[in-house]
Amino acid sequence: MKRSRSIENSIIPIGFSLILLLIWQLSVDMGMISRNMLPSPTDVGSTLIEILPDIYQHTLVTLTEAFAGFFASILLALILAILMDSVKVIKKAIYPILVVSQTVPLIVLAPLFVMWFGYGMMPKIIVVVLVCFFPILISLLDGLSSVDKDMINLLKSMKASRLQIFRLVKFPAAMVSFFSGLRIAATYSIMGAIIGEWMGGKAGLGIYMTRVKYSFAYDKTFAAILVIVVLSMMVFYAVRLLQRLAMPWSIEMEKNRR
Amino acid sequence: MNTFQNNNEIKLELKELYKAFEDTPVLEGISLQLKNKEFISILGPSGSGKSTIFNIISGLLKPDRGEVAIEGENHTGKTGRVSYMYQKDLLLPWRKVIDNASLPLIVKGMEKQQARETVAPFFKVFGLEGFEHKYPFQLSGGMRQRAALLRTYMFSKDIMLLDEPFGGLDAITRAKMQQWLLDVLQQLEASILFITHDIEEAIYLSDRVYILSERPAAVKKEIVIDLERPRGREILTSREFIDLKAEILSLL
């Protein structure tokens, strides 16, 4: 029963995606859509293989920016979350600014970063941080404040110090929600790097895409999109794997809840 | 040091506790005594301030007036002496049962491995053998309460406050757990203060029952439960039991 359901769970989405791809393929092959405007899935596939050596370097640059930004975000979010959780004044002062900061469209800011920090990796990493930092911080703060008051009272009745309560209860309790924020941020990190690159630079998938866009090589644009999707999925699952290793109980618990 | 200890020694005494939250009085002169190895229940309607009493004994709250004396010493407003168990099991989901049970030892500064070794022998007494390396979510409600009680015991072995520990369980599991608690306590040297609003549970488990009034809480009456131990479920239908139940019902 359980087994057949899990097969069902994977067959339905895969099958549906295949059907969509087939419709796409057929409508291009049958001439309903011009191949110049929209390359077919097989065109994209063969282009991808063709350009792989070209975009390899670009991919590495984008990944470096994404990872640098991602880890900087984690560090920053950890420090701020701990500060905001332990000193209420800091939380009250910073929280509204953080929320407002998220309403500014990044696309508008990115060119400014290029002006301020030049065409190197720095402005891209900043964009990644701006994208990733917020979901991580919010998930951490939520996790830290979600701890059962009685649990904290129980430890207080044992005469536990604030540090002990943090280390034994609050921080580990925040880990589940921290990882869900991390998963979102991980997928955003690649996108953030691409947005940063879009505004100009020397190398990276975003740069590559702007170049091929100007030469109307849409098959290459789609091939690059495919690479981005694959990379994003990979980091998403890498975080999930990390969660499984770090907290085997949390995945089990999710399963039990279903 | 304990040479003068006898069975009538008073472990815990509350002297005229008064407490108000803002302007609402919650406790109005609560006095009670818990003697060595005694099982005392505090029985009262929901919201009568029973948990406030426990919060004061454990030191989490300070009374407006009155004193908490433990073994004759003033412990008012001091945490870290008695152990406290809530209705919720409050087991940490990321710790295995054995590490949950050793939490109080870790708080006291013991190393993880040593804490595990200290706790391990008690798994048999508490009927938790074989569950040491399970996670809490893998346990049934009854088993989780056992683990919570073991953790409570590991903090303070002599005075334990149990706040409706079986309140969240279904009636059948609850009856089993009451029996289990009596069996376990026979093997321990613990004095228990127990909160409940279940009359049968109070009579079945206790040596004495303090009946509280509605809020603001005061002790309405102290009832001595003179039923022979060890007790089995059959006493629930005995004459004495029913008489006691009738007496308490008439008071509430």
Short mmCIF file of C-alpha atoms in Angstrom, two decimals:
data_model
loop_
_atom_site.label_atom_id
_atom_site.label_comp_id
_atom_site.label_asym_id
_atom_site.label_seq_id
_atom_site.Cartn_x
_atom_site.Cartn_y
_atom_site.Cartn_z
CA MET A 1 0.00 0.00 0.00
CA LYS A 2 2.68 2.43 1.09
CA ARG A 3 4.98 1.29 -1.69
CA SER A 4 2.41 1.70 -4.42
CA ARG A 5 1.67 5.19 -3.19
CA SER A 6 5.31 6.23 -3.38
CA ILE A 7 5.50 4.91 -6.94
CA GLU A 8 2.35 6.84 -7.70
CA ASN A 9 3.91 9.92 -6.18
CA SER A 10 6.84 9.80 -8.56
CA ILE A 11 5.06 8.53 -11.66
CA ILE A 12 2.40 11.23 -11.79
CA PRO A 13 4.69 14.29 -11.78
CA ILE A 14 7.27 12.69 -14.08
CA GLY A 15 4.60 11.48 -16.47
CA PHE A 16 2.91 14.85 -16.60
CA SER A 17 6.21 16.64 -17.27
CA LEU A 18 6.98 14.20 -20.06
CA ILE A 19 3.61 14.89 -21.64
CA LEU A 20 4.25 18.63 -21.52
CA LEU A 21 7.69 18.15 -23.09
CA LEU A 22 6.13 15.99 -25.79
CA ILE A 23 3.53 18.66 -26.61
CA TRP A 24 6.32 21.24 -26.76
CA GLN A 25 8.44 19.02 -29.01
CA LEU A 26 5.55 18.23 -31.36
CA SER A 27 4.34 21.81 -31.68
CA VAL A 28 7.81 22.93 -32.74
CA ASP A 29 8.40 19.94 -35.01
CA MET A 30 5.04 20.39 -36.70
CA GLY A 31 5.82 24.04 -37.36
CA MET A 32 3.14 25.54 -35.12
CA ILE A 33 5.85 27.59 -33.42
CA SER A 34 8.88 28.88 -35.29
CA ARG A 35 12.08 27.11 -34.30
CA ASN A 36 13.82 30.50 -34.21
CA MET A 37 11.48 31.78 -31.57
CA LEU A 38 11.28 28.65 -29.45
CA PRO A 39 13.75 25.79 -29.80
CA SER A 40 12.36 22.29 -29.18
CA PRO A 41 13.47 20.21 -26.18
CA THR A 42 15.71 18.05 -28.35
CA ASP A 43 17.29 21.20 -29.88
CA VAL A 44 18.02 22.45 -26.37
CA GLY A 45 19.49 19.09 -25.42
CA SER A 46 21.86 18.90 -28.36
CA THR A 47 22.84 22.56 -27.95
CA LEU A 48 23.61 21.90 -24.30
CA ILE A 49 26.04 19.13 -25.17
CA GLU A 50 27.62 21.36 -27.79
CA ILE A 51 28.14 24.37 -25.50
CA LEU A 52 29.07 22.45 -22.33
CA PRO A 53 32.84 23.09 -22.73
CA ASP A 54 32.06 26.79 -23.28
CA ILE A 55 29.83 27.29 -20.28
CA TYR A 56 31.84 25.16 -17.90
CA GLN A 57 33.95 28.14 -16.78
CA HIS A 58 30.87 30.36 -16.54
CA THR A 59 29.13 27.77 -14.39
CA LEU A 60 32.08 27.62 -12.02
CA VAL A 61 32.05 31.41 -11.59
CA THR A 62 28.31 31.46 -10.90
CA LEU A 63 28.62 28.61 -8.41
CA THR A 64 31.47 30.35 -6.61
CA GLU A 65 29.43 33.54 -6.27
CA ALA A 66 26.37 31.63 -5.15
CA PHE A 67 28.25 29.64 -2.52
CA ALA A 68 30.19 32.62 -1.21
CA GLY A 69 26.98 34.58 -0.84
CA PHE A 70 25.11 31.64 0.62
CA PHE A 71 27.68 30.98 3.34
CA ALA A 72 28.05 34.68 4.11
CA SER A 73 24.27 34.78 4.51
CA ILE A 74 24.27 31.84 6.90
CA LEU A 75 26.96 33.43 9.02
CA LEU A 76 25.28 36.82 9.04
CA ALA A 77 21.85 35.33 9.77
CA LEU A 78 23.21 33.23 12.62
CA ILE A 79 24.90 36.17 14.30
CA LEU A 80 21.92 38.48 13.86
CA ALA A 81 19.38 35.85 14.91
CA ILE A 82 21.24 35.09 18.12
CA LEU A 83 21.63 38.79 18.88
CA MET A 84 18.01 39.58 18.06
CA ASP A 85 16.74 36.66 20.09
CA SER A 86 18.79 37.37 23.19
CA VAL A 87 18.49 41.16 23.23
CA LYS A 88 14.90 42.21 22.60
CA VAL A 89 15.84 45.85 21.94
CA ILE A 90 17.97 44.81 18.97
CA LYS A 91 15.10 42.77 17.57
CA LYS A 92 12.69 45.66 17.91
CA ALA A 93 15.14 48.04 16.26
CA ILE A 94 16.23 45.87 13.35
CA TYR A 95 13.15 43.83 12.42
CA PRO A 96 11.22 46.59 10.61
CA ILE A 97 14.29 47.63 8.65
CA LEU A 98 14.79 44.07 7.51
CA VAL A 99 11.21 43.75 6.33
CA VAL A 100 11.39 47.06 4.45
CA SER A 101 14.68 46.02 2.87
CA GLN A 102 12.91 43.05 1.33
CA THR A 103 10.44 45.26 -0.49
CA VAL A 104 13.13 47.00 -2.55
CA PRO A 105 13.34 45.29 -5.95
CA LEU A 106 16.80 43.79 -6.34
CA ILE A 107 16.78 44.28 -10.07
CA VAL A 108 16.91 48.01 -9.38
CA LEU A 109 19.68 47.77 -6.83
CA ALA A 110 21.93 45.42 -8.76
CA PRO A 111 23.17 48.08 -11.25
CA LEU A 112 24.08 50.32 -8.30
CA PHE A 113 26.20 47.56 -6.81
CA VAL A 114 28.03 47.27 -10.12
CA MET A 115 28.74 51.01 -10.01
CA TRP A 116 29.93 50.83 -6.42
CA PHE A 117 31.86 47.58 -6.45
CA GLY A 118 32.87 47.16 -10.08
CA TYR A 119 32.57 44.21 -12.43
CA GLY A 120 34.12 41.56 -10.21
CA MET A 121 32.44 38.97 -8.02
CA MET A 122 31.70 41.33 -5.14
CA PRO A 123 28.46 42.93 -6.41
CA LYS A 124 27.12 39.47 -7.34
CA ILE A 125 27.89 38.07 -3.92
CA ILE A 126 26.09 41.02 -2.35
CA VAL A 127 22.99 40.31 -4.42
CA VAL A 128 23.11 36.67 -3.35
CA VAL A 129 23.39 37.71 0.29
CA LEU A 130 20.44 40.07 -0.06
CA VAL A 131 18.35 37.28 -1.54
CA CYS A 132 19.42 34.46 0.80
CA PHE A 133 19.90 36.24 4.08
CA PHE A 134 16.27 37.06 4.77
CA PRO A 135 14.68 33.60 4.55
CA ILE A 136 17.47 32.14 6.68
CA LEU A 137 17.19 34.82 9.34
CA ILE A 138 13.39 34.63 9.52
CA SER A 139 13.42 30.85 9.78
CA LEU A 140 16.02 31.02 12.54
CA LEU A 141 14.13 33.66 14.49
CA ASP A 142 10.89 31.71 14.14
CA GLY A 143 12.62 28.56 15.29
CA LEU A 144 14.22 30.24 18.28
CA SER A 145 10.95 31.75 19.46
CA SER A 146 8.87 28.64 18.77
CA VAL A 147 10.24 26.78 21.78
CA ASP A 148 7.57 25.68 24.26
CA LYS A 149 7.53 28.06 27.24
CA ASP A 150 7.06 25.11 29.58
CA MET A 151 10.21 23.51 28.18
CA ILE A 152 12.16 26.62 29.09
CA ASN A 153 10.51 26.71 32.52
CA LEU A 154 11.44 23.08 33.03
CA LEU A 155 15.08 23.91 32.43
CA LYS A 156 14.84 26.99 34.62
CA SER A 157 13.45 24.83 37.41
CA MET A 158 16.62 22.76 37.02
CA LYS A 159 18.60 25.96 37.51
CA ALA A 160 19.95 25.89 33.97
CA SER A 161 21.82 29.00 32.83
CA ARG A 162 20.66 31.08 29.86
CA LEU A 163 23.52 29.69 27.83
CA GLN A 164 22.54 26.13 28.70
CA ILE A 165 18.92 26.79 27.77
CA PHE A 166 20.10 28.19 24.46
CA ARG A 167 22.50 25.37 23.75
CA LEU A 168 20.34 22.47 24.94
CA VAL A 169 16.90 23.60 23.86
CA LYS A 170 16.51 26.77 21.82
CA PHE A 171 19.22 26.30 19.24
CA PRO A 172 18.52 22.65 18.43
CA ALA A 173 14.79 23.42 18.37
CA ALA A 174 15.44 26.12 15.79
CA MET A 175 17.34 23.74 13.51
CA VAL A 176 14.29 22.26 11.78
CA SER A 177 12.97 25.61 10.71
CA PHE A 178 16.53 26.81 10.02
CA PHE A 179 16.93 24.04 7.47
CA SER A 180 13.67 24.85 5.75
CA GLY A 181 14.89 28.43 5.38
CA LEU A 182 18.21 27.09 4.18
CA ARG A 183 16.57 25.01 1.46
CA ILE A 184 14.74 28.04 0.08
CA ALA A 185 17.86 30.18 0.31
CA ALA A 186 19.98 27.54 -1.42
CA THR A 187 17.79 27.56 -4.51
CA TYR A 188 17.63 31.37 -4.45
CA SER A 189 21.41 31.59 -4.26
CA ILE A 190 21.93 30.49 -7.87
CA MET A 191 19.19 32.83 -9.04
CA GLY A 192 20.69 35.68 -7.03
CA ALA A 193 24.07 35.18 -8.67
CA ILE A 194 22.45 35.21 -12.13
CA ILE A 195 20.59 38.46 -11.35
CA GLY A 196 23.84 40.01 -10.19
CA GLU A 197 25.63 38.92 -13.34
CA TRP A 198 22.84 40.18 -15.56
CA MET A 199 23.96 43.73 -14.74
CA GLY A 200 27.37 43.17 -16.19
CA GLY A 201 30.61 41.44 -15.44
CA LYS A 202 33.32 39.29 -16.93
CA ALA A 203 32.11 35.73 -16.54
CA GLY A 204 29.23 33.67 -15.23
CA LEU A 205 26.09 32.02 -16.57
CA GLY A 206 24.20 35.31 -16.39
CA ILE A 207 26.82 37.02 -18.52
CA TYR A 208 26.75 34.12 -20.95
CA MET A 209 22.99 34.40 -21.19
CA THR A 210 23.02 38.14 -21.92
CA ARG A 211 25.57 37.52 -24.67
CA VAL A 212 23.62 34.76 -26.39
CA LYS A 213 20.42 36.75 -25.97
CA TYR A 214 21.89 39.58 -28.04
CA SER A 215 22.84 37.13 -30.78
CA PHE A 216 19.31 35.70 -30.70
CA ALA A 217 20.64 32.21 -29.94
CA TYR A 218 17.58 31.16 -27.99
CA ASP A 219 18.56 27.50 -27.97
CA LYS A 220 21.67 28.50 -25.99
CA THR A 221 19.57 30.62 -23.63
CA PHE A 222 17.36 27.62 -22.93
CA ALA A 223 20.38 25.35 -22.52
CA ALA A 224 21.76 27.80 -19.93
CA ILE A 225 18.36 27.87 -18.16
CA LEU A 226 18.48 24.09 -18.01
CA VAL A 227 21.90 24.28 -16.36
CA ILE A 228 20.58 26.80 -13.83
CA VAL A 229 17.60 24.60 -13.00
CA VAL A 230 19.81 21.56 -12.52
CA LEU A 231 22.23 23.50 -10.32
CA SER A 232 19.42 24.90 -8.18
CA MET A 233 17.90 21.46 -7.72
CA MET A 234 21.31 20.10 -6.81
CA VAL A 235 21.92 22.60 -4.04
CA PHE A 236 18.35 22.07 -2.81
CA TYR A 237 18.93 18.35 -2.44
CA ALA A 238 22.42 18.89 -1.03
CA VAL A 239 20.86 20.89 1.81
CA ARG A 240 18.24 18.20 2.29
CA LEU A 241 20.98 15.58 2.46
CA LEU A 242 22.86 17.69 4.96
CA GLN A 243 19.72 17.90 7.09
CA ARG A 244 19.35 14.14 6.94
CA LEU A 245 22.93 13.70 8.12
CA ALA A 246 22.79 16.37 10.80
CA MET A 247 19.33 15.58 12.14
CA PRO A 248 18.20 12.08 11.22
CA TRP A 249 15.26 12.40 13.60
CA SER A 250 13.76 15.40 11.82
CA ILE A 251 13.18 13.61 8.53
CA GLU A 252 11.74 10.61 10.37
CA MET A 253 9.44 12.92 12.25
CA GLU A 254 8.17 14.51 9.06
CA LYS A 255 7.44 11.05 7.68
CA ASN A 256 5.57 10.08 10.83
CA ARG A 257 3.42 13.15 10.68
CA ARG A 258 2.16 12.34 7.21
CA MET B 1 24.11 13.44 57.90
CA ASN B 2 21.01 11.41 57.40
CA THR B 3 21.33 9.42 60.56
CA PHE B 4 18.52 11.29 62.23
CA GLN B 5 16.19 10.76 59.32
CA ASN B 6 13.02 8.93 60.12
CA ASN B 7 9.90 8.26 58.17
CA ASN B 8 7.98 11.13 59.70
CA GLU B 9 10.54 13.71 58.72
CA ILE B 10 8.95 16.62 56.87
CA LYS B 11 10.55 16.93 53.43
CA LEU B 12 8.59 19.88 52.21
CA GLU B 13 6.40 22.39 53.94
CA LEU B 14 4.38 25.26 52.55
CA LYS B 15 3.60 27.94 55.07
CA GLU B 16 0.73 30.31 54.34
CA LEU B 17 1.42 30.97 50.66
CA TYR B 18 -0.28 33.99 49.16
CA LYS B 19 -0.06 34.95 45.51
CA ALA B 20 -1.94 37.35 43.29
CA PHE B 21 -1.54 38.03 39.58
CA GLU B 22 -2.07 41.72 39.07
CA ASP B 23 -5.10 42.24 41.30
CA THR B 24 -6.55 38.75 41.10
CA PRO B 25 -5.74 36.70 44.16
CA VAL B 26 -4.87 33.14 43.17
CA LEU B 27 -3.58 31.58 46.38
CA GLU B 28 -4.94 32.51 49.76
CA GLY B 29 -2.90 30.99 52.50
CA ILE B 30 -1.91 27.57 51.19
CA SER B 31 -0.22 25.45 53.86
CA LEU B 32 0.68 21.83 53.49
CA GLN B 33 3.25 19.27 54.51
CA LEU B 34 4.90 16.47 52.60
CA LYS B 35 6.60 13.84 54.70
CA ASN B 36 9.36 11.48 53.70
CA LYS B 37 8.23 8.85 51.16
CA GLU B 38 4.70 10.17 51.25
CA PHE B 39 2.38 10.52 48.26
CA ILE B 40 0.25 13.64 48.53
CA SER B 41 -2.32 14.81 46.03
CA ILE B 42 -3.63 18.30 45.55
CA LEU B 43 -7.14 18.00 44.22
CA GLY B 44 -9.04 20.95 42.93
CA PRO B 45 -11.11 22.28 40.06
CA SER B 46 -9.32 23.36 36.88
CA GLY B 47 -7.92 26.86 37.07
CA SER B 48 -7.84 26.83 40.85
CA GLY B 49 -4.17 27.74 40.93
CA LYS B 50 -2.71 24.27 41.46
CA SER B 51 0.06 24.84 38.93
CA THR B 52 0.85 28.18 40.58
CA ILE B 53 1.61 26.26 43.77
CA PHE B 54 4.06 24.07 41.88
CA ASN B 55 5.66 27.04 40.16
CA ILE B 56 6.24 28.54 43.59
CA ILE B 57 7.65 25.34 45.08
CA SER B 58 10.00 24.85 42.14
CA GLY B 59 11.20 28.44 42.56
CA LEU B 60 9.97 29.70 39.18
CA LEU B 61 7.58 32.09 40.92
CA LYS B 62 7.90 34.00 44.15
CA PRO B 63 4.92 34.07 46.51
CA ASP B 64 3.67 37.45 47.69
CA ARG B 65 3.76 36.12 51.24
CA GLY B 66 4.61 32.81 52.84
CA GLU B 67 7.46 30.37 52.78
CA VAL B 68 8.59 27.21 51.04
CA ALA B 69 10.64 25.11 53.42
CA ILE B 70 12.55 22.07 52.22
CA GLU B 71 13.95 19.83 54.93
CA GLY B 72 13.48 22.73 57.33
CA GLU B 73 15.39 25.23 55.23
CA ASN B 74 13.85 28.24 53.53
CA HIS B 75 13.84 27.65 49.77
CA THR B 76 11.38 30.34 48.72
CA GLY B 77 12.08 31.52 45.17
CA LYS B 78 15.05 29.22 44.68
CA THR B 79 15.19 26.90 41.69
CA GLY B 80 17.20 23.74 41.32
CA ARG B 81 16.09 21.73 44.34
CA VAL B 82 12.91 19.79 43.53
CA SER B 83 12.04 18.13 40.25
CA TYR B 84 9.00 19.11 38.29
CA MET B 85 7.02 17.12 35.74
CA TYR B 86 4.41 18.71 33.49
CA GLN B 87 1.34 17.25 31.87
CA LYS B 88 3.19 17.56 28.56
CA ASP B 89 6.09 15.14 28.37
CA LEU B 90 8.40 17.94 27.11
CA LEU B 91 10.86 15.43 25.73
CA LEU B 92 13.31 16.96 23.29
CA PRO B 93 12.57 15.38 19.90
CA TRP B 94 16.22 15.49 18.80
CA ARG B 95 17.50 13.58 21.81
CA LYS B 96 17.24 9.84 22.20
CA VAL B 97 15.26 8.66 25.22
CA ILE B 98 18.43 8.00 27.18
CA ASP B 99 19.75 11.48 26.43
CA ASN B 100 16.42 13.03 27.36
CA ALA B 101 16.52 11.21 30.67
CA SER B 102 20.07 12.41 31.29
CA LEU B 103 19.23 16.04 30.53
CA PRO B 104 19.13 17.04 34.23
CA LEU B 105 22.60 15.56 34.72
CA ILE B 106 23.89 17.42 31.67
CA VAL B 107 22.44 20.64 33.14
CA LYS B 108 24.30 19.88 36.33
CA GLY B 109 27.48 19.70 34.29
CA MET B 110 28.01 15.98 33.76
CA GLU B 111 29.61 14.64 30.58
CA LYS B 112 27.26 12.97 28.10
CA GLN B 113 28.77 9.51 28.40
CA GLN B 114 28.87 9.55 32.16
CA ALA B 115 25.30 10.84 32.31
CA ARG B 116 24.19 7.96 30.09
CA GLU B 117 25.90 5.45 32.35
CA THR B 118 24.24 6.99 35.40
CA VAL B 119 20.79 6.87 33.86
CA ALA B 120 20.99 3.47 32.17
CA PRO B 121 20.31 1.25 35.23
CA PHE B 122 16.99 3.02 35.87
CA PHE B 123 15.50 2.06 32.52
CA LYS B 124 14.61 -1.31 33.94
CA VAL B 125 12.90 0.12 37.02
CA PHE B 126 10.86 2.50 34.89
CA GLY B 127 9.84 -0.17 32.39
CA LEU B 128 11.71 1.51 29.58
CA GLU B 129 14.16 -1.24 28.84
CA GLY B 130 14.98 -1.48 25.14
CA PHE B 131 13.85 2.09 24.46
CA GLU B 132 17.13 3.76 25.40
CA HIS B 133 18.14 4.57 21.84
CA LYS B 134 14.73 5.35 20.42
CA TYR B 135 13.62 8.88 19.67
CA PRO B 136 10.59 10.23 21.56
CA PHE B 137 8.36 10.27 18.47
CA GLN B 138 8.79 6.51 18.23
CA LEU B 139 7.17 6.04 21.66
CA SER B 140 3.51 5.86 22.64
CA GLY B 141 2.01 8.52 24.91
CA GLY B 142 2.31 6.29 27.96
CA MET B 143 5.92 5.43 27.25
CA ARG B 144 6.77 9.08 26.75
CA GLN B 145 5.33 9.90 30.17
CA ARG B 146 7.46 7.12 31.65
CA ALA B 147 10.53 8.67 30.06
CA ALA B 148 9.48 12.09 31.36
CA LEU B 149 9.10 10.70 34.85
CA LEU B 150 12.52 9.09 34.63
CA ARG B 151 13.98 12.44 33.60
CA THR B 152 12.15 14.07 36.51
CA TYR B 153 13.55 11.47 38.88
CA MET B 154 17.09 12.00 37.58
CA PHE B 155 16.95 15.63 38.64
CA SER B 156 15.82 15.18 42.20
CA LYS B 157 15.32 11.74 43.62
CA ASP B 158 13.66 12.73 46.88
CA ILE B 159 11.05 15.39 46.11
CA MET B 160 9.08 15.22 42.89
CA LEU B 161 6.26 17.51 41.78
CA LEU B 162 3.95 15.84 39.27
CA ASP B 163 1.48 18.17 37.58
CA GLU B 164 -1.30 16.04 36.09
CA PRO B 165 1.23 13.73 34.46
CA PHE B 166 -1.47 11.44 33.08
CA GLY B 167 -3.91 14.18 32.15
CA GLY B 168 -3.24 13.87 28.45
CA LEU B 169 -3.66 10.12 28.23
CA ASP B 170 -6.74 8.09 27.35
CA ALA B 171 -8.63 6.41 30.20
CA ILE B 172 -7.20 2.93 29.65
CA THR B 173 -3.59 4.02 29.33
CA ARG B 174 -4.14 6.27 32.28
CA ALA B 175 -5.30 3.41 34.51
CA LYS B 176 -2.26 1.39 33.44
CA MET B 177 0.06 4.28 34.15
CA GLN B 178 -1.37 4.78 37.64
CA GLN B 179 -0.67 1.14 38.43
CA TRP B 180 2.77 1.48 36.91
CA LEU B 181 3.50 4.58 38.99
CA LEU B 182 2.60 2.77 42.21
CA ASP B 183 4.86 -0.14 41.23
CA VAL B 184 7.78 2.11 40.36
CA LEU B 185 7.45 4.21 43.51
CA GLN B 186 7.74 1.11 45.67
CA GLN B 187 11.28 0.75 44.38
CA LEU B 188 12.24 4.40 44.92
CA GLU B 189 12.81 6.64 47.91
CA ALA B 190 10.72 9.51 46.69
CA SER B 191 8.23 11.91 48.23
CA ILE B 192 5.60 12.92 45.72
CA LEU B 193 3.37 15.94 45.42
CA PHE B 194 0.77 15.21 42.77
CA ILE B 195 -1.71 17.53 41.09
CA THR B 196 -4.91 16.16 39.67
CA HIS B 197 -8.56 16.96 39.19
CA ASP B 198 -9.48 13.30 38.99
CA ILE B 199 -10.93 12.18 42.34
CA GLU B 200 -10.38 8.46 41.80
CA GLU B 201 -6.80 9.03 40.73
CA ALA B 202 -6.13 11.08 43.86
CA ILE B 203 -7.59 8.47 46.22
CA TYR B 204 -6.02 5.54 44.43
CA LEU B 205 -2.48 6.93 44.49
CA SER B 206 -2.25 9.02 47.64
CA ASP B 207 -1.60 8.77 51.35
CA ARG B 208 -3.28 12.11 51.87
CA VAL B 209 -5.32 14.42 49.67
CA TYR B 210 -5.55 18.19 50.03
CA ILE B 211 -8.79 19.53 48.63
CA LEU B 212 -8.58 23.03 47.23
CA SER B 213 -11.39 25.51 46.90
CA GLU B 214 -12.17 27.42 43.72
CA ARG B 215 -9.96 30.38 42.94
CA PRO B 216 -8.61 32.00 45.04
CA ALA B 217 -7.35 28.67 46.24
CA ALA B 218 -7.26 27.72 49.89
CA VAL B 219 -7.06 24.27 51.45
CA LYS B 220 -10.63 23.23 52.12
CA LYS B 221 -9.82 19.99 53.77
CA GLU B 222 -7.11 17.43 54.23
CA ILE B 223 -8.23 13.84 53.84
CA VAL B 224 -6.18 10.87 54.97
CA ILE B 225 -6.46 7.92 52.62
CA ASP B 226 -6.19 4.95 54.89
CA LEU B 227 -6.13 2.23 52.26
CA GLU B 228 -3.67 -0.61 52.52
CA ARG B 229 -0.67 -0.77 50.19
CA PRO B 230 0.17 -2.26 47.79
CA ARG B 231 -3.06 -1.31 46.10
CA GLY B 232 -4.66 -3.02 43.12
CA ARG B 233 -7.45 -1.88 40.84
CA GLU B 234 -9.96 -3.93 42.84
CA ILE B 235 -9.96 -1.38 45.67
CA LEU B 236 -11.69 1.03 43.32
CA THR B 237 -14.95 -0.77 44.09
CA SER B 238 -14.33 -1.35 47.79
CA ARG B 239 -16.55 0.16 50.45
CA GLU B 240 -13.84 2.42 51.93
CA PHE B 241 -12.90 3.75 48.51
CA ILE B 242 -16.45 4.65 47.64
CA ASP B 243 -16.98 6.30 51.00
CA LEU B 244 -13.88 8.43 50.48
CA LYS B 245 -15.05 9.34 47.02
CA ALA B 246 -18.45 10.37 48.35
CA GLU B 247 -16.82 12.49 51.04
CA ILE B 248 -14.62 14.30 48.53
CA LEU B 249 -17.49 14.81 46.08
CA SER B 250 -19.52 16.44 48.79
CA LEU B 251 -16.67 18.89 49.38
CA LEU B 252 -16.15 19.95 45.79
#
